[in-house]
Coordinates of C-alpha atoms and ligand atoms in Angstrom, one line a residue:
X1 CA 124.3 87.5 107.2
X2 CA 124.5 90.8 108.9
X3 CA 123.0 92.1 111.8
X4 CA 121.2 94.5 109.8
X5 CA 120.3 93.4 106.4
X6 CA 118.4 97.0 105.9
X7 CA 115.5 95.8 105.2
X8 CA 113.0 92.9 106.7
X9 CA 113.5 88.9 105.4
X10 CA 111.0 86.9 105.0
X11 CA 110.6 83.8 106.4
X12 CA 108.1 81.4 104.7
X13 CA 106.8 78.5 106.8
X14 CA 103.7 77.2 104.7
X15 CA 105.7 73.8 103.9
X16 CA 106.1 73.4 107.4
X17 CA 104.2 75.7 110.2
X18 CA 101.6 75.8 107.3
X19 CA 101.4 71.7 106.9
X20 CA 100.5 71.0 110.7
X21 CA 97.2 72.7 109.8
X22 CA 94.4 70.3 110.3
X23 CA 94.2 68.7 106.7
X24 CA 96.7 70.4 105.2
X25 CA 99.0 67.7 104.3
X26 CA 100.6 68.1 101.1
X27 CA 102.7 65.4 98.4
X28 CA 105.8 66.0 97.1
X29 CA 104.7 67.5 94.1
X30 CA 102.5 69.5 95.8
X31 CA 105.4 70.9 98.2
X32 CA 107.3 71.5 95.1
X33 CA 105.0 73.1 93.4
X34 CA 104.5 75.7 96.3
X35 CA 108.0 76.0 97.0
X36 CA 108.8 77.2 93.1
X37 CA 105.7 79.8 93.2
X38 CA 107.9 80.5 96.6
X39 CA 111.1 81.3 95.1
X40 CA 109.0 83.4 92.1
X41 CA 107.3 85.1 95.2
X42 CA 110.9 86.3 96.2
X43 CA 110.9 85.1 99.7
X44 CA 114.4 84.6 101.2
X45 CA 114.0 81.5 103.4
X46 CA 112.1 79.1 102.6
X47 CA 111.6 76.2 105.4
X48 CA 110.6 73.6 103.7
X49 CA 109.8 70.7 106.4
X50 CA 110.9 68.8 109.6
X51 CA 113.0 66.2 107.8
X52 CA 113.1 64.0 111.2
X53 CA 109.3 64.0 110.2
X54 CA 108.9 60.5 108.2
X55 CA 110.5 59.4 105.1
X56 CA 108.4 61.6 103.1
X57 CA 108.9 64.5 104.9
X58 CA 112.9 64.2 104.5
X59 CA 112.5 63.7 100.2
X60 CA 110.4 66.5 100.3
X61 CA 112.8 68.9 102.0
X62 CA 115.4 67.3 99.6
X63 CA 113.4 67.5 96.4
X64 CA 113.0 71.3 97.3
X65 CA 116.8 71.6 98.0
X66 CA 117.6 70.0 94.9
X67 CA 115.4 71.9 93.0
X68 CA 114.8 74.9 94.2
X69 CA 117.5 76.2 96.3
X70 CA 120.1 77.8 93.9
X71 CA 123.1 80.3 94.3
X72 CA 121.0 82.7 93.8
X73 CA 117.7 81.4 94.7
X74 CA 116.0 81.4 98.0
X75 CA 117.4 79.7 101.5
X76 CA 116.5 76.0 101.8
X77 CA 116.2 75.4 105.6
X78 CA 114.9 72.8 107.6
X79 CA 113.6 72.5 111.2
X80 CA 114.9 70.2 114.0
X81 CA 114.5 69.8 117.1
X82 CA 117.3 70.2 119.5
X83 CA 119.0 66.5 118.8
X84 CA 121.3 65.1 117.3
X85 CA 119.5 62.9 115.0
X86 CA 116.8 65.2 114.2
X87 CA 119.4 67.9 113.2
X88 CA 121.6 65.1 111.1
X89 CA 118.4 64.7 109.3
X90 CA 117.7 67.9 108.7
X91 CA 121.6 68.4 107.6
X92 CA 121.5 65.4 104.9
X93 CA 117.6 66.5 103.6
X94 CA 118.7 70.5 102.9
X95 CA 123.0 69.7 101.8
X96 CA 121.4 69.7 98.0
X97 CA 120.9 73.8 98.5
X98 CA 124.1 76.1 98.2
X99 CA 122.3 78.4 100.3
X100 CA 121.1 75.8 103.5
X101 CA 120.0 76.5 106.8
X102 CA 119.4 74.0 109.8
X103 CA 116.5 76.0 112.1
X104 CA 116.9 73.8 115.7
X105 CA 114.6 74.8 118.4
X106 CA 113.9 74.1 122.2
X107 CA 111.0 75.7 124.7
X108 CA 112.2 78.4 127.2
X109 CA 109.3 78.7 129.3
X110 CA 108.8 76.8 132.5
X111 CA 105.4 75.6 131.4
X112 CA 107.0 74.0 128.7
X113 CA 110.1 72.7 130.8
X114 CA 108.4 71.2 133.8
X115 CA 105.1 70.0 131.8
X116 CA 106.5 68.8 127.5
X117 CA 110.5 68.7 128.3
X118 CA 110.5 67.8 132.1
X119 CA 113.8 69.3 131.8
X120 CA 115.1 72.1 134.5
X121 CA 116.1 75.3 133.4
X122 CA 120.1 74.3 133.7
X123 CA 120.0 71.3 131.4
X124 CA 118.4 73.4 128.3
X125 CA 121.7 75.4 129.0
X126 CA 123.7 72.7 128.4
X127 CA 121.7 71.2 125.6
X128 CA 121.4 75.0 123.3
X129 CA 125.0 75.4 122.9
X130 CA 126.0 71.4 122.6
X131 CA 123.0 71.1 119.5
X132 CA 123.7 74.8 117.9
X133 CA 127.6 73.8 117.9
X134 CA 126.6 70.0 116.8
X135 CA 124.3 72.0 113.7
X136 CA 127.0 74.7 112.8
X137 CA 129.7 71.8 112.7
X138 CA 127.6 70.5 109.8
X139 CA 126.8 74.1 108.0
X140 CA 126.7 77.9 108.6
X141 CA 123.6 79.2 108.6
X142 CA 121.9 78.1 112.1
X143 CA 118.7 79.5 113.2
X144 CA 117.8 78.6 117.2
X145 CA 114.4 79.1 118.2
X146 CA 113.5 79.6 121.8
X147 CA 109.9 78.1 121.5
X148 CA 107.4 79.6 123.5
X149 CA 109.5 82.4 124.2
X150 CA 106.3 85.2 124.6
X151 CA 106.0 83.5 127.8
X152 CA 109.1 83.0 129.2
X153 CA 111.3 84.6 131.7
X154 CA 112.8 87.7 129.5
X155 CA 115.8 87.1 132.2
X156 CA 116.1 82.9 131.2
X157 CA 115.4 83.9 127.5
X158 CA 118.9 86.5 127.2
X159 CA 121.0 84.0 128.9
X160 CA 120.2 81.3 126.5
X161 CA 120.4 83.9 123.5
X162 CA 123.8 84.3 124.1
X163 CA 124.7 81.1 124.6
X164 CA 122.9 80.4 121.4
X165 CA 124.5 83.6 119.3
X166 CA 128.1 82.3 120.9
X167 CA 128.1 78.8 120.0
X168 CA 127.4 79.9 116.2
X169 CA 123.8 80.6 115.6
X170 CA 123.2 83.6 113.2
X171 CA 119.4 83.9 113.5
X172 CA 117.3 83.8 116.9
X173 CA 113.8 83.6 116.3
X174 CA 111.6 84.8 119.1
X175 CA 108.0 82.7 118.9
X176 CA 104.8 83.5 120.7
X177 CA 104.1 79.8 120.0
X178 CA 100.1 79.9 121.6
X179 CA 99.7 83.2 120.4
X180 CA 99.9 84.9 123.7
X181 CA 101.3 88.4 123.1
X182 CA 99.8 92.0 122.5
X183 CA 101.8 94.2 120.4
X184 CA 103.2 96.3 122.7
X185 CA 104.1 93.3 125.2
X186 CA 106.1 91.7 122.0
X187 CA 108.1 95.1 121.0
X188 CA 109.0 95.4 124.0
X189 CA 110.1 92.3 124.7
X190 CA 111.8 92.6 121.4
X191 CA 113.7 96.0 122.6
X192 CA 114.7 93.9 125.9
X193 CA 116.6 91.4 124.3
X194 CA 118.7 93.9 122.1
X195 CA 119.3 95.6 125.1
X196 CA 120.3 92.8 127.2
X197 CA 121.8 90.4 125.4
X198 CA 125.5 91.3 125.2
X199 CA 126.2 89.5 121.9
X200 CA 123.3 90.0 119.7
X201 CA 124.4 92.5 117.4
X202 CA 126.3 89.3 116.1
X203 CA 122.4 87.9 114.7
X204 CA 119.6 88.8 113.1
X205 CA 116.9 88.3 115.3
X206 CA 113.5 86.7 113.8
X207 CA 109.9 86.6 115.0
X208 CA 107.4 83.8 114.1
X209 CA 104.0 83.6 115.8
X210 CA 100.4 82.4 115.8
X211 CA 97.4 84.0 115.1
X212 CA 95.0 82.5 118.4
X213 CA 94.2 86.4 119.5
X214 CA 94.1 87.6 116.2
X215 CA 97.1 89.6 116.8
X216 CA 100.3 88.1 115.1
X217 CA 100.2 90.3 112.1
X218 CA 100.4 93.6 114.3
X219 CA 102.8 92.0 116.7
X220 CA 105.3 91.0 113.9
X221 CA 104.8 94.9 113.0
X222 CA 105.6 96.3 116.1
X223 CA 108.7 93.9 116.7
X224 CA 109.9 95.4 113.6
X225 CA 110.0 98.7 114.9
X226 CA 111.8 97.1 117.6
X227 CA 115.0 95.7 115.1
X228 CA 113.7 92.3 114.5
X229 CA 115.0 91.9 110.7
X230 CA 113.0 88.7 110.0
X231 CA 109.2 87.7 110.0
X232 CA 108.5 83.8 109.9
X233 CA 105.1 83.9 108.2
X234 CA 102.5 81.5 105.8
X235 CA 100.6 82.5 102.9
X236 CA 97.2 83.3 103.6
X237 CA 98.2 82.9 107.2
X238 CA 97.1 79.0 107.2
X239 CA 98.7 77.0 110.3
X240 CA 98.4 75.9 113.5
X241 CA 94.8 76.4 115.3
X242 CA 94.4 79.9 114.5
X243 CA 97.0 79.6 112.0
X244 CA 100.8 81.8 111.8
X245 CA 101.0 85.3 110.9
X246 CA 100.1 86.0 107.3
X247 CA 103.1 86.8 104.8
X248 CA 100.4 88.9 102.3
X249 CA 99.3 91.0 105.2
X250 CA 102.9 91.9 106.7
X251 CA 104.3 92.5 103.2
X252 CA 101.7 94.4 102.2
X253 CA 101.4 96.1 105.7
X254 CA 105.1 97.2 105.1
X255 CA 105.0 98.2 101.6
X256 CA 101.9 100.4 101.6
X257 CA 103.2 101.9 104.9
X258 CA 106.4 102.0 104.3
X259 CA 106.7 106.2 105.4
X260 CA 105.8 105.1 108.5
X261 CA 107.9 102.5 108.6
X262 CA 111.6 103.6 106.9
X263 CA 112.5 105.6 109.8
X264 CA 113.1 102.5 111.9
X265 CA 115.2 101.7 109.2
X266 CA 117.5 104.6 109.7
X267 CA 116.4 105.9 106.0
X268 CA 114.6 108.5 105.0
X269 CA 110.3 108.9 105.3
X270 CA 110.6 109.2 101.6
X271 CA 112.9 106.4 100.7
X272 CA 111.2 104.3 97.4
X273 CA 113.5 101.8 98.3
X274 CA 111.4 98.2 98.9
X275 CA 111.3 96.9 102.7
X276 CA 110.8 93.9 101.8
X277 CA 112.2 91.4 98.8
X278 CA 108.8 90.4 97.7
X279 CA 107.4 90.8 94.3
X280 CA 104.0 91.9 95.7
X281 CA 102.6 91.1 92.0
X282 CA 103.1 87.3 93.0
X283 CA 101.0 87.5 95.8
X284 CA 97.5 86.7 94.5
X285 CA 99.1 83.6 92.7
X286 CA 100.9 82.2 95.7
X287 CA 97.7 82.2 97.1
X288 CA 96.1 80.6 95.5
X289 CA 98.1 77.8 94.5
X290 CA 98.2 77.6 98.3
X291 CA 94.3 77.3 99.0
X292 CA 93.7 75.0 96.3
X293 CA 96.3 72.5 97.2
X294 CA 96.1 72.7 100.9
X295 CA 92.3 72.7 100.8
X296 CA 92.5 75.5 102.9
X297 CA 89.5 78.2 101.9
X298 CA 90.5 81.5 102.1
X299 CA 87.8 83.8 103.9
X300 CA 86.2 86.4 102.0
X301 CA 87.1 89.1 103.5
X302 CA 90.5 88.2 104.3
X303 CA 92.6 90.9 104.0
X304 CA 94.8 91.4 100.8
X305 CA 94.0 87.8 99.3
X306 CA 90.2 87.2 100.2
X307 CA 87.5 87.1 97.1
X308 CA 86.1 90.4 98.6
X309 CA 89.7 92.5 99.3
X310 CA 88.7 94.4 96.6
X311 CA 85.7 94.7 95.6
X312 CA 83.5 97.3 96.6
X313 CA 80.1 96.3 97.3
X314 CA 78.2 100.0 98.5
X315 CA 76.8 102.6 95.9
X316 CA 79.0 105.1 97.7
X317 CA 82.1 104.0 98.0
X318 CA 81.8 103.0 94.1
X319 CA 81.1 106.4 93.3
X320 CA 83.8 107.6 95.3
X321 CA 86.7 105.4 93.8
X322 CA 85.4 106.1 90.2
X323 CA 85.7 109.3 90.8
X324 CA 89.5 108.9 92.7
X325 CA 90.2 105.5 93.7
X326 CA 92.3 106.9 96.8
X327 CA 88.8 107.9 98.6
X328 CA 88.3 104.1 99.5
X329 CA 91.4 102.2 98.1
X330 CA 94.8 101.5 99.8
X331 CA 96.1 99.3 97.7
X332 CA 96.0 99.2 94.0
X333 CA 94.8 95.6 93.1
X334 CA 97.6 94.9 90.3
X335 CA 99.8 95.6 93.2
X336 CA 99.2 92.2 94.0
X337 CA 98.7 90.7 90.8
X338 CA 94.9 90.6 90.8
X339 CA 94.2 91.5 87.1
X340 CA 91.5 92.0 85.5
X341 CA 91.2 88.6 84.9
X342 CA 91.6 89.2 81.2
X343 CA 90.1 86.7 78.5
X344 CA 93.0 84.9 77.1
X345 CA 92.1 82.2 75.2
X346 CA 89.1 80.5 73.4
X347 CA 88.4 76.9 71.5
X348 CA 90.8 77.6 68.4
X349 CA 93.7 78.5 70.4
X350 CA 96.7 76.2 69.9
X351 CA 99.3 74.4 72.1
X352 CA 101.9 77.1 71.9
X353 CA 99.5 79.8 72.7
X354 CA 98.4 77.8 75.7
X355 CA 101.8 77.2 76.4
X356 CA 102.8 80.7 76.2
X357 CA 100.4 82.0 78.2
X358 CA 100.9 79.3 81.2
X359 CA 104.7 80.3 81.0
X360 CA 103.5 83.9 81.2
X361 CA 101.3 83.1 84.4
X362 CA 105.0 81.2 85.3
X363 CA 104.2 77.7 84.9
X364 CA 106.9 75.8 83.7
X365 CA 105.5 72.8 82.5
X366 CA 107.6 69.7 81.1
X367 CA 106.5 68.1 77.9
X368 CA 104.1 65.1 79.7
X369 CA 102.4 68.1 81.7
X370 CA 102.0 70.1 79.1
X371 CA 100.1 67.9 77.0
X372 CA 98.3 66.9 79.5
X373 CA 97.3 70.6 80.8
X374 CA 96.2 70.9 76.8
X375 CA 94.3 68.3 76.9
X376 CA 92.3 69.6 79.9
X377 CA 92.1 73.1 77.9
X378 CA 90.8 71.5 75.0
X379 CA 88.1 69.5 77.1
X380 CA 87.4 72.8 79.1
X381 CA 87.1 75.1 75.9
X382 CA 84.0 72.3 74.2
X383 CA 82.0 73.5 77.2
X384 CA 83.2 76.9 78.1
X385 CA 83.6 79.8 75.5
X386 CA 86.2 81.8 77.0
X387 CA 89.4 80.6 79.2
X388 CA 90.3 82.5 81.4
X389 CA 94.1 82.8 82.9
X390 CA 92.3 81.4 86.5
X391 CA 90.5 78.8 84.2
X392 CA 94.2 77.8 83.2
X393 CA 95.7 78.2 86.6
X394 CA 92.6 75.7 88.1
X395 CA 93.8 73.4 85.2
X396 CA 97.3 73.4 86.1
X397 CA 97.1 73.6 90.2
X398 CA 94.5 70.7 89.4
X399 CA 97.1 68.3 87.5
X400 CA 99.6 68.9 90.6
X401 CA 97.0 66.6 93.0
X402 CA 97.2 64.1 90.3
X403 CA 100.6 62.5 90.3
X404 CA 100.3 59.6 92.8
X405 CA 96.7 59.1 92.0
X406 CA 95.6 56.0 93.1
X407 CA 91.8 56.0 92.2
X408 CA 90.7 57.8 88.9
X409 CA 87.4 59.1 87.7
X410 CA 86.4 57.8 85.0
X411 CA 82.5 58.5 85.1
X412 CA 79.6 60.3 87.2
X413 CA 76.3 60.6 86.4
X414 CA 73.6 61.8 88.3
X415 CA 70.1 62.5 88.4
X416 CA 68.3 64.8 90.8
X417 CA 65.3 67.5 90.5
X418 CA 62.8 68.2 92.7
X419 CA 60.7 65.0 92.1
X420 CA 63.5 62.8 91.7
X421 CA 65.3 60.7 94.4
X422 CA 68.9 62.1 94.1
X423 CA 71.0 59.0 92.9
X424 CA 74.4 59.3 91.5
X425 CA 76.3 56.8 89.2
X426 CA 80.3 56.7 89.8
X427 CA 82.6 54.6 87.5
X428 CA 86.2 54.7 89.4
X429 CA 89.1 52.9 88.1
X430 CA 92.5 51.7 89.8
X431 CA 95.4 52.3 88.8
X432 CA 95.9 49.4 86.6
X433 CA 92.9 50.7 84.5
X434 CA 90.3 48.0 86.4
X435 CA 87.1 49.9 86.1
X436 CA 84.2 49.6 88.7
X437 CA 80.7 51.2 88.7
X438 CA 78.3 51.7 92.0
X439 CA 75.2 54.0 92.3
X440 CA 73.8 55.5 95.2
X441 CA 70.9 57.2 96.6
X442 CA 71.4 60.5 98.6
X443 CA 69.7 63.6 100.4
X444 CA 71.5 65.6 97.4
X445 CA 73.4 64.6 94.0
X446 CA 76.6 65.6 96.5
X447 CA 75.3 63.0 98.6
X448 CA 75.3 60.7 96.0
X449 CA 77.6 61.1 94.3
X450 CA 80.1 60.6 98.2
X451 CA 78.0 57.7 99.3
X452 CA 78.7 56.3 95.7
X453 CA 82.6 56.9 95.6
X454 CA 82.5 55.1 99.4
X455 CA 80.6 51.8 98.3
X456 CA 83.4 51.8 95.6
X457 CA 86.3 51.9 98.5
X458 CA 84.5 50.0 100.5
X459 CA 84.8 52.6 103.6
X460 CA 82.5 55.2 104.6
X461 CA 84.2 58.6 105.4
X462 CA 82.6 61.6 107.4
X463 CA 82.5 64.7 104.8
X464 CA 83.1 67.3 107.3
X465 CA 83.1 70.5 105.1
X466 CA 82.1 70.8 101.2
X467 CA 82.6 74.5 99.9
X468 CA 81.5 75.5 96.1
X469 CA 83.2 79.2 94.7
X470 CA 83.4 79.8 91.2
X471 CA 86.3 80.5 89.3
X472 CA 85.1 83.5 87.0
X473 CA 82.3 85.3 86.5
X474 CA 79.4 84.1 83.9
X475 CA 77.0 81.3 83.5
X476 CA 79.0 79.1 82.0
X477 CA 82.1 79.6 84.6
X478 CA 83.9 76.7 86.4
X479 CA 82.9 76.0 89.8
X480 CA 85.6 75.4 92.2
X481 CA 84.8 72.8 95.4
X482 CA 87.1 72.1 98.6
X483 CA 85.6 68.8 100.3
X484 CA 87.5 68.0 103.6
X485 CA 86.7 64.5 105.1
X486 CA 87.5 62.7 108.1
X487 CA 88.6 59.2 108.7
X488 CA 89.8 57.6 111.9
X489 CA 90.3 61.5 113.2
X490 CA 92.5 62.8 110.8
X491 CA 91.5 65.3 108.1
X492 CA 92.0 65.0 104.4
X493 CA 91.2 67.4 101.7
X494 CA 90.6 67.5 97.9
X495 CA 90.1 70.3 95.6
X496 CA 89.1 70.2 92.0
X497 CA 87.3 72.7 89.3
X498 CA 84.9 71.9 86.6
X499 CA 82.1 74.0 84.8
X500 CA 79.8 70.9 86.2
X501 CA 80.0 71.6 89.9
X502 CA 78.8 68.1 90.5
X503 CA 81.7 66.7 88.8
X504 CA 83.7 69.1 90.2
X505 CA 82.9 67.4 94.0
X506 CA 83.4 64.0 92.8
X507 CA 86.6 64.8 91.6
X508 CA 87.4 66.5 94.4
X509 CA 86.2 63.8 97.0
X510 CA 88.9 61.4 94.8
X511 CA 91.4 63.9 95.5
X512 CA 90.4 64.0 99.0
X513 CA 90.4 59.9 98.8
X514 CA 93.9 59.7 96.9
X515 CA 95.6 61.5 99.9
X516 CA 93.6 59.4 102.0
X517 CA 95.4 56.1 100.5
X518 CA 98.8 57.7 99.9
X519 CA 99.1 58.6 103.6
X520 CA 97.7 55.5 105.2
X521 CA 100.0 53.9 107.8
X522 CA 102.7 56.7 107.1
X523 CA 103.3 58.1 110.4
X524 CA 104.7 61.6 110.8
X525 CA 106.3 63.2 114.2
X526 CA 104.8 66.7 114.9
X527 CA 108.0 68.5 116.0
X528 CA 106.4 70.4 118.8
X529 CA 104.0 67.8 120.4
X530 CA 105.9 64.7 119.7
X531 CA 108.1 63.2 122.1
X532 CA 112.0 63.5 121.2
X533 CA 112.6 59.4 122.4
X534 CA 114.6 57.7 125.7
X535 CA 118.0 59.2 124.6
X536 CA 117.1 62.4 123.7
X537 CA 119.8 64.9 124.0
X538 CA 122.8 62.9 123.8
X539 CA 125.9 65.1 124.6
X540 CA 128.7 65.3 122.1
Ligands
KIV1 O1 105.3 78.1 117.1 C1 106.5 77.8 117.3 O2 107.1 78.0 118.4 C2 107.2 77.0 116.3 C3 108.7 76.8 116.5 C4 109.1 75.4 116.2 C5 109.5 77.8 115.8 O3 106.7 76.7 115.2
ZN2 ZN1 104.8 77.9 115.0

């Protein structure tokens, strides 16, 4: 790639910033899922996973390359740390893609050197250009990171730039890994390095970093100004902590002001001309299908993507955007595909028109989904007059959580009121179809209806965080729950929709539980807190 693409990539890290979230941890088809809705959002690069990871994480990365990255589809790219085997593995997990790209990274900041690499400042100069030349031996499009680099030594940071941009990278990507920076700090470090490092019109330079300040959306923005060309960024801004800077609010940031912006461009105020690739309509979608896989609630008042974005609560400002929407409204809310959420389809509508309307809302669904999406629908329409096109998408992003199931529901019953002893009735069966039943007794029929689903495993699991939002409006609209639970410290989470909200948590706590079992005794490297080994850095 050029120097200058002439406008801003973007960078999507929710398979793999995103996934070291607390809880976050997503199956293959899960990963696939997000990475399709990924290549319908129209970002360029999509990094899929740290391959090195476990065995899971390497088919997942592949899976995506296979399937996702095409000639003229998005990036496939995978992230390694700087060693050989790490960035073989990354190599042999993204070769599916045409369009591939191995994303190797080591710390620059003494902190990190004396206290995580125990490494002096002279050995990471030997090891950048030996692991960038060992990845660009195996394909073209490298991207070196120089982690922590907010808080490193600008003068350390340009000379291993340039050793990096020399020995073949294409991309630098600048993080403010702990989320350090202020915006003007991060431009101008930004400005520095295109001053001072004598090679870099020869790379794009990139910008990824977390949110712990609050600040990693306006410090992307002002490194912008400052020539970086690509923003490393998760939907709904889920990651890390405080989580990575959000894609929705830096597209939208650039697209509403793009007068302001254009100018650092070199084009005119004026110029219609997009800043960004995005289809801004996919937005809403991709944020979903986010949240409700990942488990990951998105805050109300979130900007761009939260329930409340929109919607405008005070007598005032309603009577100001009737009258001209442009008295309290930025953006228009089909800019991001929010619709009016229009009624689509009822009890008498047949396969094809649900069909037709789930390719519409661009799900692709093979013959075995399909039929099993309908027969959701059908269930769904007995108890709920109208479907909705979030009903559907609930139905659809629902299925994806199924695949490797494990435990399924197969009845809950409960009975609760304010004289009654909340006890709940769970029938679960394996998945050989061996049904068993266990009641319980609880402080609520959520209660229960957990302490019911644990006799059943036979293990009792903390429910750290239980959150009910439903999917329409109306009475007879499907509630949505996110359960999160704990066991033996690590976080799992489940989401599932029903127009019985009680149902809808049982189901969910399954979900929760099938991720539990699937990821038992599978042990996955973190790429930035894990140890690289004894032989780390082997020189070639
Ligand atoms: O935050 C960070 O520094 C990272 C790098 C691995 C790019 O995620
Ligand atoms: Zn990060």
């Amino acid at each position: 790639m050029a120097k200058d693409p002439g406008r801003v990539l973007i960078f999507d890290t929710t398979l793999r910033d995103g996934e070291q979230s607390p809880g976050a941890s997503l199956n293959l088809e899960e990963k696939l899922a997000i990475a399709q809705q990924l290549a319908r959002l129209g970002v360029d690069v999509i990094e899929a996973g740290f391959p090195f990871a476990s065995q899971g994480d390497f088919a997942a990365v592949q899976r995506i390359a296979q399937q996702v990255g095409g000639e003229e589809g998005p990036v496939i790219c995978g992230l390694a740390r700087a060693s050989r085997s790490d960035i073989k593995a990354c190599f042999d997990a993204v070769s599916p893609a045409p369009r591939r790209r191995i994303h190797t990274f080591i710390a620059t900041s003494d902190i990190h050197l004396e206290h995580k690499l125990r490494k002096s400042r002279a050995e990471v100069l030997g090891i950048v250009p030996d692991m960038v030349c060992y990845a660009r031996s195996l394909v073209d499009d490298i991207e070196f990171s120089c982690e922590d680099a907010a808080r490193s030594d600008p003068e350390f940071l340009y000379e291993v730039i340039e050793l990096a941009i020399a020995s073949g990278a294409g991309t630098i990507n600048i993080p403010d890994t702990v989320g350090y920076t202020t915006p003007s700090e991060f431009g101008e470090l930004i400005a520095g390095i295109n001053r001072n490092v004598s090679n870099i019109d020869e790379a794009i330079l990139s910008v990824h970093g977390h949110n712990d300040l609050g600040l990693a959306v306006a410090n992307f923005l002002e490194a912008v100004k400052n020539g970086a060309r690509q923003l490393e960024c998760t939907i709904n801004g889920i990651g890390e902590r405080a989580g990575n800077a959000a894609l929705e609010e830096l597209v939208m940031g650039l697209h509403v002001r793009r007068r302001y912006f254009n100018p650092f461009f070199g084009r005119d105020i004026d110029s219609p001309t997009p800043l960004t690739a995005v289809r801004t309509e996919e937005i809403t979608k991709t944020s979903r299908l986010v949240s409700n896989l990942t488990g990951m609630v998105v805050q109300p008042n979130k900007a761009i993507v939260g329930a409340n974005a929109f919607a405008h609560e005070s007598g005032i400002h309603q009577d100001g955007v009737l009258k001209n929407r442009l008295t309290y409204e930025i953006v228009d809310a089909r800019t991001v595909g929010l619709t009016d959420n229009r009624i689509s389809l009822g009890k008498l509508s047949g396969r094809s028109a649900v069909r037709a309307r789930l390719e519409e809302l661009g799900y692709d669904l093979n013959r075995e989904d399909l039929n099993e999406a309908f027969a959701r629908f059908k269930d769904l329409a007995d108890r709920k007059r109208d479907i909705t096109d979030r009903d559907l998408e609930a139905i659809v992003s629902e299925q994806v959580q199924q695949p490797e199931a494990r435990f399924l529901l197969r009845l809950v019953q409960v009975s609760c009121g304010s004289t009654l002893k909340p006890t709940a009735t769970i029938t679960l069966a394996d998945q050989d179809g061996k049904e068993d039943t266990s009641s319980a007794v609880g402080t609520g029929p959520v209660d229960a209806v957990c302490r019911a689903l644990d006799a059943l495993i036979g293990e009792s699991n903390e429910l750290i965080e239980f959150s009910v939002k439903s999917v329409t409006e109306g009475i007879d609209a499907m509630g949505e729950v996110t359960i999160r639970l704990r066991r033996n410290g690590k976080l799992y989470s489940g989401h599932s929709a029903d127009t019985d909200v009680v149902v809808a948590a049982a189901q969910a706590y399954v979900n929760a539980l099938n991720r539990l079992v699937s990821n038992e005794g599978s042990t996955s490297l973190h790429p930035q807190l894990d140890a690289i080994g004894p032989d780390p850095l082997p020189r070639i």
